[in-house]
Tab-separated table of C-alpha atoms in Angstrom:
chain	number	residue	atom	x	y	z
I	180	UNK	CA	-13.462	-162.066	-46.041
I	181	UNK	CA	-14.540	-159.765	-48.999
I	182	UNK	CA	-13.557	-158.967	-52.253
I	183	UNK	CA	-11.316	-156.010	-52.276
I	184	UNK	CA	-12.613	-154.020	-55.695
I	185	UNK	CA	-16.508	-154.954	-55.073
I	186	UNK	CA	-16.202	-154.443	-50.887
I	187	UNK	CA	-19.287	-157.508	-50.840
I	188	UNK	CA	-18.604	-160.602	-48.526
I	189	UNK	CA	-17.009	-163.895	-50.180
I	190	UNK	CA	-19.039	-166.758	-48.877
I	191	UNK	CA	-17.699	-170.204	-48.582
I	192	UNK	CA	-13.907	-169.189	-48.943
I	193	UNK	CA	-11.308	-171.112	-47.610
I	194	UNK	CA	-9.853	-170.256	-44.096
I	195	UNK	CA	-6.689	-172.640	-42.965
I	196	UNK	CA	-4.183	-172.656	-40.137
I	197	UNK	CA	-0.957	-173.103	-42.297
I	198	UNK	CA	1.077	-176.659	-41.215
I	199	UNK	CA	-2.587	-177.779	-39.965
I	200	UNK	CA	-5.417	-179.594	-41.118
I	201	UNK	CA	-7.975	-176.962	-39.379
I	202	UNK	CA	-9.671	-175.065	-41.505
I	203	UNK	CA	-13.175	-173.638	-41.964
I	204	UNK	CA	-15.382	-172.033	-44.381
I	205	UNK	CA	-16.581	-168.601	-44.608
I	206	UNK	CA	-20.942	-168.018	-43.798
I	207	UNK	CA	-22.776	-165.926	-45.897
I	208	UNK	CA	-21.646	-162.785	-44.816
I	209	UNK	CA	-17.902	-163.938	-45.595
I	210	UNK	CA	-17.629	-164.218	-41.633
I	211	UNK	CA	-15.526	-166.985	-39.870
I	212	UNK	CA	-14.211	-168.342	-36.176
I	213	UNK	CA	-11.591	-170.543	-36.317
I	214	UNK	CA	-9.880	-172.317	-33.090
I	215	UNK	CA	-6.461	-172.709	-32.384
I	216	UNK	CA	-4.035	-172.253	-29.226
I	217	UNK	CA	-1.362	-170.831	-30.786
I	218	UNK	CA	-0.067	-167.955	-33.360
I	219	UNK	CA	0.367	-168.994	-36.352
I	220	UNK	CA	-0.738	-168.059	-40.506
I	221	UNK	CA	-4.134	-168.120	-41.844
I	222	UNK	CA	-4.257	-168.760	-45.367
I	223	UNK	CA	-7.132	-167.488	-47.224
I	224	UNK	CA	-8.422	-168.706	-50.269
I	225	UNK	CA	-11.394	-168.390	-52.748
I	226	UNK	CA	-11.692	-169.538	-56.297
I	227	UNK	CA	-10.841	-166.844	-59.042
I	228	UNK	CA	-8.907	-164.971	-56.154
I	229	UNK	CA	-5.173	-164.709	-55.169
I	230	UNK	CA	-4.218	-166.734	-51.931
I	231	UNK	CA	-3.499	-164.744	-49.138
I	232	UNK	CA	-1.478	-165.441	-46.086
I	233	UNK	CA	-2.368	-163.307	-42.881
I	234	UNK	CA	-0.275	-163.662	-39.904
I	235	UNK	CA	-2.293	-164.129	-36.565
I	236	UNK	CA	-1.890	-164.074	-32.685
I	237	UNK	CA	-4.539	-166.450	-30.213
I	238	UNK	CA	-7.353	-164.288	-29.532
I	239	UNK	CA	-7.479	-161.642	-32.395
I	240	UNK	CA	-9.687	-160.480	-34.208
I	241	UNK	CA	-8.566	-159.848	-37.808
I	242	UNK	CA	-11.227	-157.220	-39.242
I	243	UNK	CA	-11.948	-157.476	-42.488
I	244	UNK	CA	-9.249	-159.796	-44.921
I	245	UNK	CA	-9.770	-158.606	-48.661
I	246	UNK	CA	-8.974	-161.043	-51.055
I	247	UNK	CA	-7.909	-159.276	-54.520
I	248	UNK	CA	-9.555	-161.159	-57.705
I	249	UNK	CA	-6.573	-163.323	-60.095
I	250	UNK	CA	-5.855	-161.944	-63.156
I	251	UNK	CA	-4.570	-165.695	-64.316
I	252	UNK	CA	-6.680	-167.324	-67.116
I	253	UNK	CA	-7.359	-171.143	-67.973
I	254	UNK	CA	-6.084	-172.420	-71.205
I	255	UNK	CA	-8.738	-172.537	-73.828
I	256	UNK	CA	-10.365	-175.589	-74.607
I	257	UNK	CA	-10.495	-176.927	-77.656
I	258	UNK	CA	-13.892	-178.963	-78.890
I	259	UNK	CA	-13.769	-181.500	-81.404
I	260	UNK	CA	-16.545	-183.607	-83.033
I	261	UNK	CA	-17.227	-186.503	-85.792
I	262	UNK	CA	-19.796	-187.866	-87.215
I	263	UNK	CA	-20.150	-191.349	-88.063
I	264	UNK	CA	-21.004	-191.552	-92.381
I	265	UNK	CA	-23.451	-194.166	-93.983
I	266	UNK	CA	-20.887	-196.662	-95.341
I	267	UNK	CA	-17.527	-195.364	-94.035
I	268	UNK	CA	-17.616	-196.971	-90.907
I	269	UNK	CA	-18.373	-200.017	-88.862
I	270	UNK	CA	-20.799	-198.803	-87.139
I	271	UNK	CA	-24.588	-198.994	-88.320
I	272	UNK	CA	-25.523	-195.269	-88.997
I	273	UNK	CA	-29.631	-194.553	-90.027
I	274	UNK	CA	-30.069	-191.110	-91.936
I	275	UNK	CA	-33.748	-189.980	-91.253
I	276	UNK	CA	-34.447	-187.292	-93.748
I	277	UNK	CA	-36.792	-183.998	-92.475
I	278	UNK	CA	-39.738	-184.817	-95.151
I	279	UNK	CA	-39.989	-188.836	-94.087
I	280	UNK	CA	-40.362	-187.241	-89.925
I	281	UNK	CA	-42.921	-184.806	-91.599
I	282	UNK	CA	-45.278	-187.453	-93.484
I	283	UNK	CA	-44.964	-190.800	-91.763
I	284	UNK	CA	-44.069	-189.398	-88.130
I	285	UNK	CA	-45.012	-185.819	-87.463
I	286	UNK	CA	-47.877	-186.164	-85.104
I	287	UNK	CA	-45.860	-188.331	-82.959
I	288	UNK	CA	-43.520	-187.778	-79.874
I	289	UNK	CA	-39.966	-187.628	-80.599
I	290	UNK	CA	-39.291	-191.028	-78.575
I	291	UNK	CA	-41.743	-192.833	-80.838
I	292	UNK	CA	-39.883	-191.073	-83.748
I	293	UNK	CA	-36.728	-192.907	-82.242
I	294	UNK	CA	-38.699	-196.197	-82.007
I	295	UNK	CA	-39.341	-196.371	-86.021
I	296	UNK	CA	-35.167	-196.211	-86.087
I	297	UNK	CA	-34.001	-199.736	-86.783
I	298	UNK	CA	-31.287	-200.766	-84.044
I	299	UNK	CA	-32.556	-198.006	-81.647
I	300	UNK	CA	-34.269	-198.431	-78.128
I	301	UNK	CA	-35.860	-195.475	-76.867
């Protein structure tokens, strides 16, 4: 199994007898042997590629199966974040201001920085 722009090998791709649970996986060299006593479909399959069926008769060998890349994107994600205000919220907030890490903390290790924090446990 290879990719059909690039002509390199697809390891780990998805190799299934269609109606069956038998399946393998592609090696390295996007090689595979699969077992079964009877024709039937193999359906091929390998993220970020379209699906393809190939028809298949006991006892042949299929050459090479090129998988084409899929042109479908995901949805964008969208990333939202908050942060918690001295005296707007429930929940106890500690500001630490650049100059008081600088004089009273600056020669120490970031956990012990943490430690100094009251409610904290680093």
């Amino acid at each position: 199994v290879v990719d059909a722009e690039l002509d390199s090998p697809l390891p780990g791709a998805t190799v299934v007898v269609q109606g069956s649970s038998s399946g393998v996986s592609t090696d390295f060299n996007g090689n595979f042997t699969i077992n079964s006593d009877k024709s039937g479909v193999l359906v091929v399959s390998y993220l970020g590629y379209q699906t393809l069926e190939v028809p298949f008769t006991v006892g042949q060998d299929l050459g090479v199966i090129s998988l084409q890349p899929s042109s479908e994107l995901l949805e964008g994600v969208m990333v939202i974040a908050s942060v918690a205000i001295d005296r707007k919220t429930p929940v106890a907030v500690s500001t630490i201001k650049a100059t008081q890490i600088e004089t009273k903390l600056g020669t120490q290790e970031f956990p012990e920085i943490l430690k100094s924090t009251p409610g904290v446990y680093a």
